[in-house]
Structure formats: C-alpha cells, structure tokens
Short mmCIF file of C-alpha atoms in Angstrom, two decimals:
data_model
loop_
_atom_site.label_atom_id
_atom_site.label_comp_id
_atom_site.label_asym_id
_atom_site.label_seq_id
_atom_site.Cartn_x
_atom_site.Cartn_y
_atom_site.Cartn_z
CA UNK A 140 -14.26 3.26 17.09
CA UNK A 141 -13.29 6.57 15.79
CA UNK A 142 -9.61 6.21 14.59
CA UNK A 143 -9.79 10.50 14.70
CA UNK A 144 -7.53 11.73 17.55
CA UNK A 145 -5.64 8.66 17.83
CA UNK A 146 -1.59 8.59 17.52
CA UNK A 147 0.03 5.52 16.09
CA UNK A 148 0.80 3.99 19.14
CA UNK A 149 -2.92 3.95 19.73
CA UNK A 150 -3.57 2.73 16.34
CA UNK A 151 -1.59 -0.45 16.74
CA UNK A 152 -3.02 -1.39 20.06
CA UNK A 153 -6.85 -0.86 18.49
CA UNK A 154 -7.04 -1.28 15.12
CA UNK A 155 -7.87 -4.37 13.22
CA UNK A 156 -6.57 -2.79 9.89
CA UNK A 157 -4.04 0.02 9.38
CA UNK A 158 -3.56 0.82 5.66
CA UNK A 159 -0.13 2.66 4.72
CA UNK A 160 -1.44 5.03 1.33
CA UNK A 161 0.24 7.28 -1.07
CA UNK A 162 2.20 7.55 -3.97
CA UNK A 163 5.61 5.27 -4.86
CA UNK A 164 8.63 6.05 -3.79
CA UNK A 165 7.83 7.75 -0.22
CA UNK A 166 8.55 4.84 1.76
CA UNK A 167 5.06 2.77 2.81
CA UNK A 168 6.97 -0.32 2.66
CA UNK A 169 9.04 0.82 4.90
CA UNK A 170 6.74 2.25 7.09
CA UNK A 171 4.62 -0.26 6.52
CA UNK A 172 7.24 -2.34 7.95
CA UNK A 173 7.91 -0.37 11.11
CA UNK A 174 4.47 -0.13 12.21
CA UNK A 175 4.07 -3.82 12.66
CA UNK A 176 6.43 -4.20 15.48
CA UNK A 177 4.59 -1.91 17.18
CA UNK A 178 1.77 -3.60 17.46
CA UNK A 179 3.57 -7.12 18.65
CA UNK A 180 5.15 -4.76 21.10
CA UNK A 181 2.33 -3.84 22.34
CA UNK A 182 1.35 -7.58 22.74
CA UNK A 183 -0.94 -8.40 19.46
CA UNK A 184 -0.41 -10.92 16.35
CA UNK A 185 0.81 -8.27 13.66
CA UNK A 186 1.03 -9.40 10.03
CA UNK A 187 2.76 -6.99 7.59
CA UNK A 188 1.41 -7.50 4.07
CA UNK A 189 4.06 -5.80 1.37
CA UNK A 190 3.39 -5.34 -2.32
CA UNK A 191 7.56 -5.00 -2.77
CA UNK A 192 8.98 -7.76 -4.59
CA UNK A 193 12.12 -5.98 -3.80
CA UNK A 194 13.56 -7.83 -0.64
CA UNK A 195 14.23 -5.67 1.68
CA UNK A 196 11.71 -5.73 4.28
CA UNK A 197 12.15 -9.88 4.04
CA UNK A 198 15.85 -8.76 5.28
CA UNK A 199 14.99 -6.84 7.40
CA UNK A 200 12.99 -8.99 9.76
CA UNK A 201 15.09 -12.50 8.73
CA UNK A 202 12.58 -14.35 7.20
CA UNK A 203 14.08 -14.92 4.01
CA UNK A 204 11.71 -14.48 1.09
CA UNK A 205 8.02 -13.75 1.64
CA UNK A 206 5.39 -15.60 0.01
CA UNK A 207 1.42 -15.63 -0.54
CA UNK A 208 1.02 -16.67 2.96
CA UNK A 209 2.30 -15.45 6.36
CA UNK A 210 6.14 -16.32 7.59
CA UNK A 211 6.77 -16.24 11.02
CA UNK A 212 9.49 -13.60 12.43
CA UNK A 213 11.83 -16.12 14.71
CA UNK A 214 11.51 -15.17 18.17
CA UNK A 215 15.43 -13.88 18.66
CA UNK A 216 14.39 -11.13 15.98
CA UNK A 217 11.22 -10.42 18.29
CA UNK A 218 13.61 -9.82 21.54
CA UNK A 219 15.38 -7.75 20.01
CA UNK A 220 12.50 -5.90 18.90
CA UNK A 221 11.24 -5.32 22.69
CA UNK A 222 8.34 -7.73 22.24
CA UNK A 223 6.64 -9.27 24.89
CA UNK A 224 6.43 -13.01 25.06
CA UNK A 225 2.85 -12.95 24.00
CA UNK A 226 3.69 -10.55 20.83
CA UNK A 227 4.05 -12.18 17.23
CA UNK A 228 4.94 -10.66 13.95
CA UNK A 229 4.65 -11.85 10.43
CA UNK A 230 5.26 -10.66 7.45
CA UNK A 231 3.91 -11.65 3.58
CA UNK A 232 4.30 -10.54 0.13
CA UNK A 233 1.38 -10.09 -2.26
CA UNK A 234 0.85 -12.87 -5.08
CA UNK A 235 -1.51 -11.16 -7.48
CA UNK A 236 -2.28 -14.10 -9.58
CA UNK A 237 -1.98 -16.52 -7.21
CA UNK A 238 -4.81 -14.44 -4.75
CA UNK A 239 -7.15 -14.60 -7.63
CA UNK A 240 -6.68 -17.99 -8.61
CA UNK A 241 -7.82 -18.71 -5.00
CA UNK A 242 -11.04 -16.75 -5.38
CA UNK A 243 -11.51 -18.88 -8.56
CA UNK A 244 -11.02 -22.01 -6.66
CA UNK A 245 -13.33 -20.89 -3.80
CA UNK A 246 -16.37 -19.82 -6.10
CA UNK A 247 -16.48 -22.40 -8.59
CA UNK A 248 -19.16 -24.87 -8.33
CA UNK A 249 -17.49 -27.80 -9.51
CA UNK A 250 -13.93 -28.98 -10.19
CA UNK A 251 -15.05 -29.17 -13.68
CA UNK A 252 -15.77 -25.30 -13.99
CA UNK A 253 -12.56 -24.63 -11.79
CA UNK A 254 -10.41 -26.47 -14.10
CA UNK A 255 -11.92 -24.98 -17.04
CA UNK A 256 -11.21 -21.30 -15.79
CA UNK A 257 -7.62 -21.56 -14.34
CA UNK A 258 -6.82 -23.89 -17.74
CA UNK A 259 -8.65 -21.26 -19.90
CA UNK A 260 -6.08 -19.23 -21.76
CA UNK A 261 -7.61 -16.12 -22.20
CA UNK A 262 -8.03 -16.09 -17.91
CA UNK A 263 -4.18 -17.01 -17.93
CA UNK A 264 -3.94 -13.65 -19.47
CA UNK A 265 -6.13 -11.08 -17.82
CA UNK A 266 -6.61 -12.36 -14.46
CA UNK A 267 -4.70 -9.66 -13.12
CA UNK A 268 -6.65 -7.17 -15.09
CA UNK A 269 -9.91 -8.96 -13.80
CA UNK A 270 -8.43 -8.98 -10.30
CA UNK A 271 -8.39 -4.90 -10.36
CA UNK A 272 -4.76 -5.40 -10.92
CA UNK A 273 -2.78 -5.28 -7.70
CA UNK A 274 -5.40 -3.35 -5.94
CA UNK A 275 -7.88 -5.61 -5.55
CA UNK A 276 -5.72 -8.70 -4.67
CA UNK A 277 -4.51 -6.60 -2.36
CA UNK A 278 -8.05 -5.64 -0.73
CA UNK A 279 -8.99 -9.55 -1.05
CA UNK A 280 -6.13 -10.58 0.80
CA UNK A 281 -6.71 -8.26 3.53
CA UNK A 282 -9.91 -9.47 3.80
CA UNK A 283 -8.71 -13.11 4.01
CA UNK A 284 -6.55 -12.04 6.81
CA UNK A 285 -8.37 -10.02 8.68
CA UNK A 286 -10.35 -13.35 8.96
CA UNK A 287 -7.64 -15.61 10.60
CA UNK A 288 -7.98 -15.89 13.94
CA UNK A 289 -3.94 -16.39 14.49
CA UNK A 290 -3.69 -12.52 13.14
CA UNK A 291 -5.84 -9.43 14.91
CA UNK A 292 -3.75 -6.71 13.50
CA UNK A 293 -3.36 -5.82 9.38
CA UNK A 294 -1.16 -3.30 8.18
CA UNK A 295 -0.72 -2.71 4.39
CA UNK A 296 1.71 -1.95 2.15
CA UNK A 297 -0.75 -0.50 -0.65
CA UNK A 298 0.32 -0.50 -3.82
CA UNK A 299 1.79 2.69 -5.72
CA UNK A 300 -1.11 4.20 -7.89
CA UNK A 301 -1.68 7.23 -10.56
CA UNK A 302 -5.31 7.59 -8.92
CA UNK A 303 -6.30 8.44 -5.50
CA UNK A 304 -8.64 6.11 -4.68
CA UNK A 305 -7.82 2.49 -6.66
CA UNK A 306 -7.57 0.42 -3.99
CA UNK A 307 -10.56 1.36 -2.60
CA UNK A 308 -11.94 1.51 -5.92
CA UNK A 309 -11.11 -2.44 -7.06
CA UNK A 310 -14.59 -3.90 -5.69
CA UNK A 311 -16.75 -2.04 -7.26
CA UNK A 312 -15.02 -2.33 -10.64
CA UNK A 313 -15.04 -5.82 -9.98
CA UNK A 314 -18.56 -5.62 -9.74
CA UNK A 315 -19.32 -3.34 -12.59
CA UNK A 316 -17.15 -5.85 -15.06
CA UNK A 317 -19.17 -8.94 -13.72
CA UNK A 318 -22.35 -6.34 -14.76
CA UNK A 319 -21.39 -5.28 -17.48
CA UNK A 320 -22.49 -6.66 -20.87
CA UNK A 321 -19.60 -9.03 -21.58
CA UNK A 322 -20.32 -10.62 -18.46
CA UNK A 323 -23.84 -10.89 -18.64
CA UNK A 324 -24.08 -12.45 -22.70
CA UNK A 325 -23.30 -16.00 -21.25
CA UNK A 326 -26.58 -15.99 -19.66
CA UNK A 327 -28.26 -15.97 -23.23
CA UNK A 328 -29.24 -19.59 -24.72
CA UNK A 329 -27.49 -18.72 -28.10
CA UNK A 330 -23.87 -18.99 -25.99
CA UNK A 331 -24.32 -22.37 -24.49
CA UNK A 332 -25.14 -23.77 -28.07
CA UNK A 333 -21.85 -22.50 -29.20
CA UNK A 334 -23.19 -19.21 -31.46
CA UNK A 335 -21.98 -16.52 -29.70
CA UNK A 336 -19.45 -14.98 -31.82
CA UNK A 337 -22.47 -13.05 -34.34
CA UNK A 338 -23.79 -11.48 -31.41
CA UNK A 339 -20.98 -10.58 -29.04
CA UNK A 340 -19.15 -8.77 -31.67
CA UNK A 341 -19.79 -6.63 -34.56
CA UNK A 342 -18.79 -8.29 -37.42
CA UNK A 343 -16.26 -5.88 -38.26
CA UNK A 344 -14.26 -6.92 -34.98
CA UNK A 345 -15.52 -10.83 -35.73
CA UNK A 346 -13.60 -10.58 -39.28
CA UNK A 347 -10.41 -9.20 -37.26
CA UNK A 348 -10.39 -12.05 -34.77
CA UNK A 349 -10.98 -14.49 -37.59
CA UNK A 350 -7.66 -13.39 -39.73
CA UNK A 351 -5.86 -13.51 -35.77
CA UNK A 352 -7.02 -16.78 -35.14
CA UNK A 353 -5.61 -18.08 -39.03
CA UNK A 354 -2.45 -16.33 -38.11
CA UNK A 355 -1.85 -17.33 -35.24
CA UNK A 356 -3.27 -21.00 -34.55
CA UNK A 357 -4.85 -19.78 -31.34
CA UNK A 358 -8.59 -20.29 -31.32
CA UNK A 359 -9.83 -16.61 -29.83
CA UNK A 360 -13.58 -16.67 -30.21
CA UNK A 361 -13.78 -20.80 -28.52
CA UNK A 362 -11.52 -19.30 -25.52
CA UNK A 363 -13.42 -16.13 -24.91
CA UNK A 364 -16.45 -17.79 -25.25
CA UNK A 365 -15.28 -20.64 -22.74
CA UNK A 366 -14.23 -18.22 -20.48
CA UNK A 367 -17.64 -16.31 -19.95
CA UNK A 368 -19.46 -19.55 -19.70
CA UNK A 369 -17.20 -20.76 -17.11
CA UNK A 370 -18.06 -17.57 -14.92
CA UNK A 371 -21.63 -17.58 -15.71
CA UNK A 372 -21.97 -19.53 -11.97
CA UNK A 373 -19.42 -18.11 -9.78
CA UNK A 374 -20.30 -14.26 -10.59
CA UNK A 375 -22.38 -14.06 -7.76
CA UNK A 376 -19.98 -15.18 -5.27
CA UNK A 377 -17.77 -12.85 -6.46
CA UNK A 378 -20.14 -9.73 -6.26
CA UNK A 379 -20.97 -10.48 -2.16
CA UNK A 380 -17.34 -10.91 -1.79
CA UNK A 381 -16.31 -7.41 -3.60
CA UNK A 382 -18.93 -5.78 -1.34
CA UNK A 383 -17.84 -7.72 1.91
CA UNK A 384 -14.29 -6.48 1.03
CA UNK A 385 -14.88 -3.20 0.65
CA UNK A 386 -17.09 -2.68 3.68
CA UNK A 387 -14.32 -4.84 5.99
CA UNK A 388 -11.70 -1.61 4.40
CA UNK A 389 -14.15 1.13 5.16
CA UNK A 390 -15.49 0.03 8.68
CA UNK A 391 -14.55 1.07 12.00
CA UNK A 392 -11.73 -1.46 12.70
CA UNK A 393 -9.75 0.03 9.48
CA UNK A 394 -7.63 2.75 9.78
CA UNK A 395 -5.82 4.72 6.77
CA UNK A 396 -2.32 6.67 7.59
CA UNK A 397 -1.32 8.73 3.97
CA UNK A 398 2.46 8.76 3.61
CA UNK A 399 4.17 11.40 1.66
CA UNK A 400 7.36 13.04 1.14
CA UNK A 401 8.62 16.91 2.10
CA UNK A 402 9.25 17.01 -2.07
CA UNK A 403 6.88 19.69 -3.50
CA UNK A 404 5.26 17.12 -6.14
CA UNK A 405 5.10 14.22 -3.34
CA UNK A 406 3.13 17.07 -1.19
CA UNK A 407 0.89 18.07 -3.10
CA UNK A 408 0.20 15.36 -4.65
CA UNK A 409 -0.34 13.64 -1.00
CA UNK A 410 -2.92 16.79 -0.26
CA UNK A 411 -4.40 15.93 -3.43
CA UNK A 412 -5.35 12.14 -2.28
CA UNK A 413 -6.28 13.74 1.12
CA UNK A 414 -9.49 15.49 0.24
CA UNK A 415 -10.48 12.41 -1.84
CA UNK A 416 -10.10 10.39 0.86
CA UNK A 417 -11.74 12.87 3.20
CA UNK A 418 -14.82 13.07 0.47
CA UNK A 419 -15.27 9.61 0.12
CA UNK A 420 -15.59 8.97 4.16
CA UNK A 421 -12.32 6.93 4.41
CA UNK A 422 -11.38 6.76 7.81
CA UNK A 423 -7.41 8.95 7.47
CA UNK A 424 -6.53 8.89 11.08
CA UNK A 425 -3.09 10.94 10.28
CA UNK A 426 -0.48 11.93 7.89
CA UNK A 427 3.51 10.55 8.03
CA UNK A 428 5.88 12.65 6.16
CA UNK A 429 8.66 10.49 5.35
CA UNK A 430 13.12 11.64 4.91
CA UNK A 431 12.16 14.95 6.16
CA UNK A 432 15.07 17.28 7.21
CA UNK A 433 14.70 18.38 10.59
CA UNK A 434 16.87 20.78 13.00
CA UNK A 435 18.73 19.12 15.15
CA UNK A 436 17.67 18.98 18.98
CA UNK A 437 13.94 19.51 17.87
CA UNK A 438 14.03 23.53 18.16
CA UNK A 439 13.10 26.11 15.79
CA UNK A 440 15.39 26.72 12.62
CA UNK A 441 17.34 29.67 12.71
CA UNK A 442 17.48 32.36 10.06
CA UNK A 443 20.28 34.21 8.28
CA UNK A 444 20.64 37.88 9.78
CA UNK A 445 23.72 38.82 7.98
CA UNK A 446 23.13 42.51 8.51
CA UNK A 447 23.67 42.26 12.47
CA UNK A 448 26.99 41.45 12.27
CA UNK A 449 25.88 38.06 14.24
CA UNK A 450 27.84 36.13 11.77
CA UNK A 451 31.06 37.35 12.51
CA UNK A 452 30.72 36.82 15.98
CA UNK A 453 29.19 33.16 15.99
CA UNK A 454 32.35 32.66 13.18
CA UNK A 455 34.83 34.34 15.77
CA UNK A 456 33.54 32.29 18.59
CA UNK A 457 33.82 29.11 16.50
CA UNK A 458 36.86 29.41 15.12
CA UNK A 459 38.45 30.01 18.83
CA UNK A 460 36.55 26.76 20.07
CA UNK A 461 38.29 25.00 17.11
CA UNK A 462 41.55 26.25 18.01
CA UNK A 463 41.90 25.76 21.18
CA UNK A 464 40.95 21.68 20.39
CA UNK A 465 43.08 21.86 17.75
CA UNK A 466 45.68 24.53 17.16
CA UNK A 467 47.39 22.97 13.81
CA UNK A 468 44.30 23.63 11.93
CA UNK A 469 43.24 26.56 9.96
CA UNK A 470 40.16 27.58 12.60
CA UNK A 471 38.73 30.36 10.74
CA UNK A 472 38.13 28.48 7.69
CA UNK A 473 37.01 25.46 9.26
CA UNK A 474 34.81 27.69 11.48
CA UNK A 475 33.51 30.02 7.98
CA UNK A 476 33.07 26.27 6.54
CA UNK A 477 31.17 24.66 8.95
CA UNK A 478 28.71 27.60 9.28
CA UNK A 479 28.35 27.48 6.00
CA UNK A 480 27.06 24.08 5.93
CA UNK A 481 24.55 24.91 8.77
CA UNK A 482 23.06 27.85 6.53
CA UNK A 483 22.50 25.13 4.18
CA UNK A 484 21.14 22.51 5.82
CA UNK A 485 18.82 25.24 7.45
CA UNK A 486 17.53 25.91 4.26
CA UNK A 487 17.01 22.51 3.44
CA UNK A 488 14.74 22.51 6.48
CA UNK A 489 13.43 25.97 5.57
CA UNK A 490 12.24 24.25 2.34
CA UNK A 491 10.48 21.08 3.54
CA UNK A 492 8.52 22.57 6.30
CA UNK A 493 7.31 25.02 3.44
CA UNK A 494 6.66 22.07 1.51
CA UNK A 495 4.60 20.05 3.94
CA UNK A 496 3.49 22.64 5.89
CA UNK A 497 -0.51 23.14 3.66
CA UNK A 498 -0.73 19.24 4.17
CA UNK A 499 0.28 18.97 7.85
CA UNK A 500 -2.45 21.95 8.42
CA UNK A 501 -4.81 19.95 6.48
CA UNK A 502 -4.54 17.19 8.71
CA UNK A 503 -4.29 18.93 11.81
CA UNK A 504 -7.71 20.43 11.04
CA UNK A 505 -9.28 17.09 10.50
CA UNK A 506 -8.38 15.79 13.90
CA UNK A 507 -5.44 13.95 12.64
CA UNK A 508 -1.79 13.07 14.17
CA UNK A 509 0.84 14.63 12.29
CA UNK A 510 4.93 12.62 12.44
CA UNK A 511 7.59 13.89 10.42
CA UNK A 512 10.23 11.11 10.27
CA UNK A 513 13.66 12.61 9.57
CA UNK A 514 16.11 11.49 6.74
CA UNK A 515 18.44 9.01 8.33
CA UNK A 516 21.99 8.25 7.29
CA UNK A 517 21.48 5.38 5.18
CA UNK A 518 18.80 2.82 3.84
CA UNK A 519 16.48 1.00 6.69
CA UNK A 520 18.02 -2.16 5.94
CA UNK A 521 17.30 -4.50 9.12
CA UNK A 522 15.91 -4.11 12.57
CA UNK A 523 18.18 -0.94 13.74
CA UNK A 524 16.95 0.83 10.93
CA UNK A 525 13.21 -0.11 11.48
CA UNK A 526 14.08 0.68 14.96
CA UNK A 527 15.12 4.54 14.17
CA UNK A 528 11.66 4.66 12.19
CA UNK A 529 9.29 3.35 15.02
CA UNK A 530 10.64 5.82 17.45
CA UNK A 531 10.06 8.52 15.64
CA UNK A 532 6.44 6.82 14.95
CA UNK A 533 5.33 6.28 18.51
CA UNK A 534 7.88 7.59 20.96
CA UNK A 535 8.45 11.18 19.69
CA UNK A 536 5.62 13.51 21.68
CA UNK A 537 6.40 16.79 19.76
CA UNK A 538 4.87 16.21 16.64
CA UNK A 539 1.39 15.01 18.16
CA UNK A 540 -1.39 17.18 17.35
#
C-alpha cells in the first residue's frame, strides 16, 4: 500500500499505523487526537496513543486519566462523535518506565534474572535512558498494539524531539548499546567470578568510583556489575524485538503525517525533518499545518491598493451600511476601524502563507496531501473542539493536492 496520494480520510480507513511527527508545541496531540475519531467513524477500532501527561485530550474524550493501557471512550461520547455502531475509540498515555519494565519481564529467562534487573538500582536509574528515552517506549508500544487484535488502527502522538529522526532512530541505538562494549564484557569469565571492575574501567575512573562508593554507602561497581550480568541472557530478545519494531514503523501499513506551524522557525524547521524523512524512505503521506490564519470564505487575500483611491470608497460604502443599522454611532470611524483590522488580519495571512508556502510546495511535489487547519477561537478542549479540527482534516476539499 502506497500511503502517497492518499488524503486523511483515506488514511484512517487503510492504515494500520498513522504517526503524528514534528516539533513541540504545534499541536500533534491534538491532532493526534482528532484523527482517531475518524477512523471509528469510518467504522474501525482506533486507539490514540499520547505522550502528554498534560490532560487534556483525557478531557476531551471523557475518559478520565489515561494510563499504560487502552481506556475505552463510553459510547454516548462516540454518538456524538457520528460513529457507527460498529466504530470504537480508545485512547492511552505513554508509561516510559513502565513499557520497559514490561520488555524486561518478557525477555528474562527466569524470575530470578527478572527480579534481579527491575530490583537492580543502577536499572532503576537509566531505564529510560536504555529505553531510547521516550522514543523508543513509544515505538515498543506501538508495536505491542499494533498486535492486539481488539485495535486495527494506531495513531501516535510522537514525542517532541531536537533531532529529526529519534523515534525512528531508538531501535537501532538500542541495538548498538546491547553491542557495544559495556554490553558485551559480561560475556567474559572474569565477570561471573566477580573481577570485573580492573578490566571494565581504567583505573583512573575505578579510583573515582571507589572514593563515591566510601562517600556515599552505595556499592557502584557490585550494581553495575549485577546489572550487565543480569542482561547477559535477554540481549538477544531484545535485538529481534528492536528490529521487528522498527520494520512494523517503516512498512507499508505505517503512515507518517509531519505537523508544523505557519511560524517561520516551526516551518522551517518542519522542511528541515521533511527531507530527512524523505532520505531515509519513511513513508510521509502529507503535511498538516496547524493555527494557521486563513481568509475568511476560503478566497484569495486581498491586497492594499491605497493609491486607487479604493479605500475611500470601500470606507464610504461601509460607513453608510453602518449607519443606516445604526445611526447613533460614529460610522466613519467604526467603518476606518474595522477596515483597519481587515488590513491586519490580511497581513497576518499574507505572512503565514509566506511562511508555509516552501514546505507546502515540498510536499505537493512528493505526492503528498497538503491541510492547513485554521486558528480557532479558543483551546480544543472537548469533542466540539476536536470536532472543528477533523473537519478541516477530512471534510475540507480545497486544500487537497
């Protein structure tokens, strides 16, 4: 399946995975959010997977707080969503830790060695590091998912990143950590006998752990060394499971929509993750600029010709429509004031289709759907809001490419 060509609406109705991407603060929970409902809409099992610990998308579809695993959105909230009897929707929230300790529990060989890493201190401390921080818990727990039979639709709420391509990215530095050195020292004889301290570290870094360990009480060296012991067995299972992951996200079920904002830093800094994606053969089906400011009606923005004398007579003809609906008022002033707030707001449109307009080209040359969702009123809050969103998502035919 070739997820090139295909508008959202499409998406929701054929994808298995649909994976919201892009920097913080342009709205992919929220989009996120009102993609979902398409797809039970449309009929399918949705699930909405949100790295937020804010609460607002819980709110929004009155489920309370999210957890590791997915809530059910009660059926009123679904009729008044549109959905068909046969539609479902639920919604989680990421548990970093929580997600790896699972992995832990599913790879270790024995209780034994599962007690002895989730116990272990040092793991206690870096297993979000280990995990790929939120990026790869995410990516595991879209792979868990993805393989419930209750669920055949995915969309993700990825988390904010400084680099392009981290959540992609989190398998194979999985894999490269479980390679690396570190990893590999337990599998030396000298470890199991307890004398590993000499040869993992130079001794100048052996003295400094020494004087910690005096300090502090906590035995450093017997933890460390406890820890890569207790991972010696289950690093296999975790290498087939970072591949498995990442070719479940790069397959042809999986979609990736980049969200971005009509801000000049947002846009180019969307662009930017574009042609990374595009390089590394991630299948970007389209590009959703978020709190865009549109012209009203849809139609093209005007432009100041002050020099025709046109603003006098659109101010004349104003100000006698004003008066004649209200004569107490001052109309020419109201009339010079509102088109003076029109000139304004059409440079604020002006300015954001400048802003966007190298990116939406960009896409539009790749074969992808363009949407520009406009800046609404307030915060999406609840179901009205997410509402105003997925029309403008999958209803709205002008901004198809």
């Amino acid at each position: 399946m070739s997820v090139l060509g295909k508008p959202p609406a499409e998406l929701v109705r054929s994808c298995r995975i649909l994976v919201c991407v892009g920097t913080g603060g342009v709205g992919k929970t929220t989009l996120a959010g009102s993609f979902a409902p398409g797809g039970a809409r449309a009929g399918r099992r949705p699930a909405v997977l949100t790295i937020d610990p804010a609460r607002r998308l819980a709110d929004a579809l009155g489920v309370g707080a999210l957890g590791n695993q997915p809530t059910e959105v009660p059926r009123e909230r679904l009729d008044a969503l549109g959905v068909p009897p046969e539609g479902r929707l639920f919604a989680l929230m990421l548990d970093m830790k929580r997600t790896f300790d699972e992995l832990v529990t599913r790879f270790a060989d024995t209780e034994e060695s599962r007690r002895r890493i989730l116990d272990n201190r040092i793991y206690q401390h870096v297993s979000d590091a280990l995990a790929g921080s939120a990026e790869y818990s995410a990516m595991e727990k879209v792979y868990e998912l993805s393989e419930s039979e209750d669920l055949d639709l995915i969309v993700v709420d990825t988390p904010p990143s400084q680099h392009a391509l981290d959540f992609l990215d989190a398998p194979r530095r999985l894999v490269e950590f479980l390679d690396s050195r570190l990893m590999q020292r337990p599998l030396h004889p000298a470890f199991a006998a307890g004398r590993f301290g000499v040869r993992l570290f130079q001794k100048g870094t052996e003295r400094v752990l020494r004087v910690i360990e005096r300090v502090s009480g906590v035995a450093f060296l017997e933890d460390i060394s406890e820890f890569l012991l207790a991972f010696e067995g289950m690093s296999a299972g975790f290498r087939e499971r970072a591949h498995r992951v990442q070719e479940r996200l790069t397959g042809p079920d999986a979609a990736f929509v980049l969200a971005a904002s009509p801000a000049a830093e947002s846009a180019r800094h969307a662009l930017g993750l574009f042609e990374r994606l595009d390089a590394a053969g991630v299948p970007l089906a389209g590009v959703i600029v978020n709190r865009v400011h549109l012209w009203p009606g849809g139609g093209p923005t005007p432009s100041r010709v002050p020099e025709s004398g046109r603003d006098e007579e659109a101010r004349a003809a104003l100000a006698a429509a004003l008066a004649g609906d209200d004569p107490a008022i001052d109309a020419p002033a109201a009339a010079a004031a509102a088109l003076a707030a029109a000139d304004g707001y059409a440079a604020w449109v002006r300015a954001d289709a400048d802003a966007i307009g190298t990116l939406a080209a960009r896409a539009e040359r790749a074969g992808g759907f363009v949407r520009r969702i406009p800046e609404l009123a307030g915060d999406v809050h609840d179901l009205e809001g997410l509402g105003h969103i997925a029309a403008w998502l999958f209803d709205r035919r002008t901004e198809d490419t």
